[in-house]
Coordinates of C-alpha atoms in Angstrom, one line a residue:
M165 CA 19.8 6.4 -16.7
T166 CA 16.7 6.1 -14.5
I167 CA 15.7 3.0 -12.5
E168 CA 12.2 2.1 -11.2
M169 CA 12.6 1.3 -7.5
L170 CA 10.4 0.6 -4.4
Y171 CA 9.2 3.9 -3.1
S172 CA 7.0 2.7 -0.3
K173 CA 5.1 -0.3 1.0
I174 CA 2.5 -1.1 3.6
H175 CA 3.3 -4.7 4.7
R176 CA 0.8 -7.2 5.8
A177 CA -2.3 -5.0 5.9
T178 CA -5.5 -6.8 6.7
V179 CA -8.3 -6.3 4.2
T180 CA -11.3 -4.8 6.2
D181 CA -13.8 -4.8 3.3
A182 CA -14.3 -5.6 -0.4
N183 CA -16.9 -3.5 -2.1
L184 CA -17.7 -4.7 -5.6
N185 CA -20.3 -2.0 -6.1
Y186 CA -17.9 0.9 -5.9
V187 CA -16.2 2.6 -8.9
G188 CA -12.8 1.2 -8.2
S189 CA -9.5 1.6 -6.2
I190 CA -8.2 0.8 -2.7
T191 CA -9.3 2.8 0.3
I192 CA -6.5 3.4 2.8
D193 CA -6.7 5.0 6.2
E194 CA -5.3 8.5 6.1
E195 CA -2.8 7.8 8.9
L196 CA -1.4 4.8 7.1
L197 CA -1.0 7.0 3.9
E198 CA 0.9 9.6 5.9
A199 CA 3.2 7.0 7.5
S200 CA 3.9 5.4 4.1
K201 CA 4.3 8.7 2.2
M202 CA 1.8 7.5 -0.4
R203 CA -0.7 9.8 -2.0
V204 CA -4.4 9.9 -3.0
G205 CA -4.6 8.9 -6.6
Q206 CA -1.2 7.2 -6.7
K207 CA -0.9 3.9 -8.6
V208 CA -0.1 1.0 -6.3
E209 CA 0.4 -2.8 -6.8
I210 CA -1.6 -5.0 -4.4
L211 CA 0.0 -8.4 -3.5
N212 CA -2.4 -10.8 -1.8
I213 CA -0.5 -13.0 0.5
N214 CA -3.4 -15.4 0.9
N215 CA -4.1 -16.3 -2.7
G216 CA -1.1 -15.0 -4.7
E217 CA -3.1 -12.4 -6.7
R218 CA -1.1 -9.4 -7.9
F219 CA -2.9 -6.4 -9.4
S220 CA -2.8 -2.6 -9.8
T221 CA -5.2 0.1 -8.7
Y222 CA -5.1 3.6 -7.3
I223 CA -5.5 5.0 -3.8
I224 CA -8.5 6.8 -2.4
L225 CA -8.6 8.5 1.1
G226 CA -9.9 6.5 4.0
E227 CA -11.1 7.9 7.3
R228 CA -8.3 8.8 9.7
G229 CA -8.0 6.3 12.6
K230 CA -10.5 3.6 11.2
R231 CA -7.6 1.5 9.8
D232 CA -9.6 0.6 6.7
I233 CA -8.1 -1.3 3.9
C234 CA -10.9 -1.8 1.4
L235 CA -10.7 -3.0 -2.2
N236 CA -13.3 -1.5 -4.4
G237 CA -14.8 -2.3 -7.8
A238 CA -13.3 -5.1 -9.8
A239 CA -10.4 -5.4 -7.4
A240 CA -12.9 -6.6 -4.8
R241 CA -13.0 -9.9 -6.6
K242 CA -9.3 -10.4 -6.0
V243 CA -9.5 -10.4 -2.1
H244 CA -11.6 -11.5 0.8
K245 CA -12.2 -9.7 4.0
G246 CA -9.4 -10.8 6.4
D247 CA -6.8 -11.4 3.6
K248 CA -3.3 -10.1 4.2
V249 CA -2.0 -7.8 1.5
I250 CA 1.1 -5.9 0.7
I251 CA 0.6 -2.5 -0.9
V252 CA 3.5 -1.4 -3.0
A253 CA 4.3 2.0 -4.7
Y254 CA 7.3 2.5 -7.0
A255 CA 9.0 5.6 -8.2
T256 CA 11.6 6.3 -10.9
Y257 CA 15.0 7.5 -9.6
D258 CA 18.1 8.7 -11.4
E259 CA 21.5 7.4 -10.3
K260 CA 22.2 10.5 -8.2
D261 CA 19.0 10.0 -6.3
L262 CA 20.0 6.4 -5.5
E263 CA 23.0 7.7 -3.4
T264 CA 20.5 8.7 -0.7
Y265 CA 17.7 6.3 -1.6
K266 CA 15.7 5.1 1.4
P267 CA 12.3 3.5 0.7
C268 CA 9.6 3.6 3.4
V269 CA 8.3 0.3 4.8
V270 CA 5.3 0.4 7.1
L271 CA 4.8 -2.8 9.1
L272 CA 1.3 -3.4 10.4
N273 CA -0.1 -5.7 13.0
D274 CA -3.3 -7.8 12.6
D275 CA -5.5 -4.7 13.4
N276 CA -3.8 -2.5 10.8
N277 CA -2.0 -0.5 13.5
I278 CA 1.6 0.5 12.8
D279 CA 4.2 -1.7 14.4
D280 CA 7.2 0.0 12.9
V281 CA 8.3 2.3 10.0
L282 CA 11.6 1.3 8.4
E283 CA 13.6 3.3 5.9
E284 CA 15.3 0.3 4.4
I285 CA 14.4 -3.0 2.8

């Protein structure tokens, strides 16, 4: 049996831009991707804390150190600059994997700097 579980999340990221005229996706700073163990092209769920919107998109690489969190294309209509979002990635695990399962949780401050990285929920 396999079970879909939280793989990683970036918690309380601040949206730095919303670009309607881009092809689509979410741009995430390279350092935040590394800390969260997320990958370019990976499917993620976006949970907007400000308005309750929940939607899916994929990751594109943002410039290292700029702390950008930018929703692009149609997703730009679901957020406003300054909104707080949670970026969630899931993975499928088998029961044996769950014996050592530790999701990665990256906690951000208001400037999208990393406050803490947890390996638990």
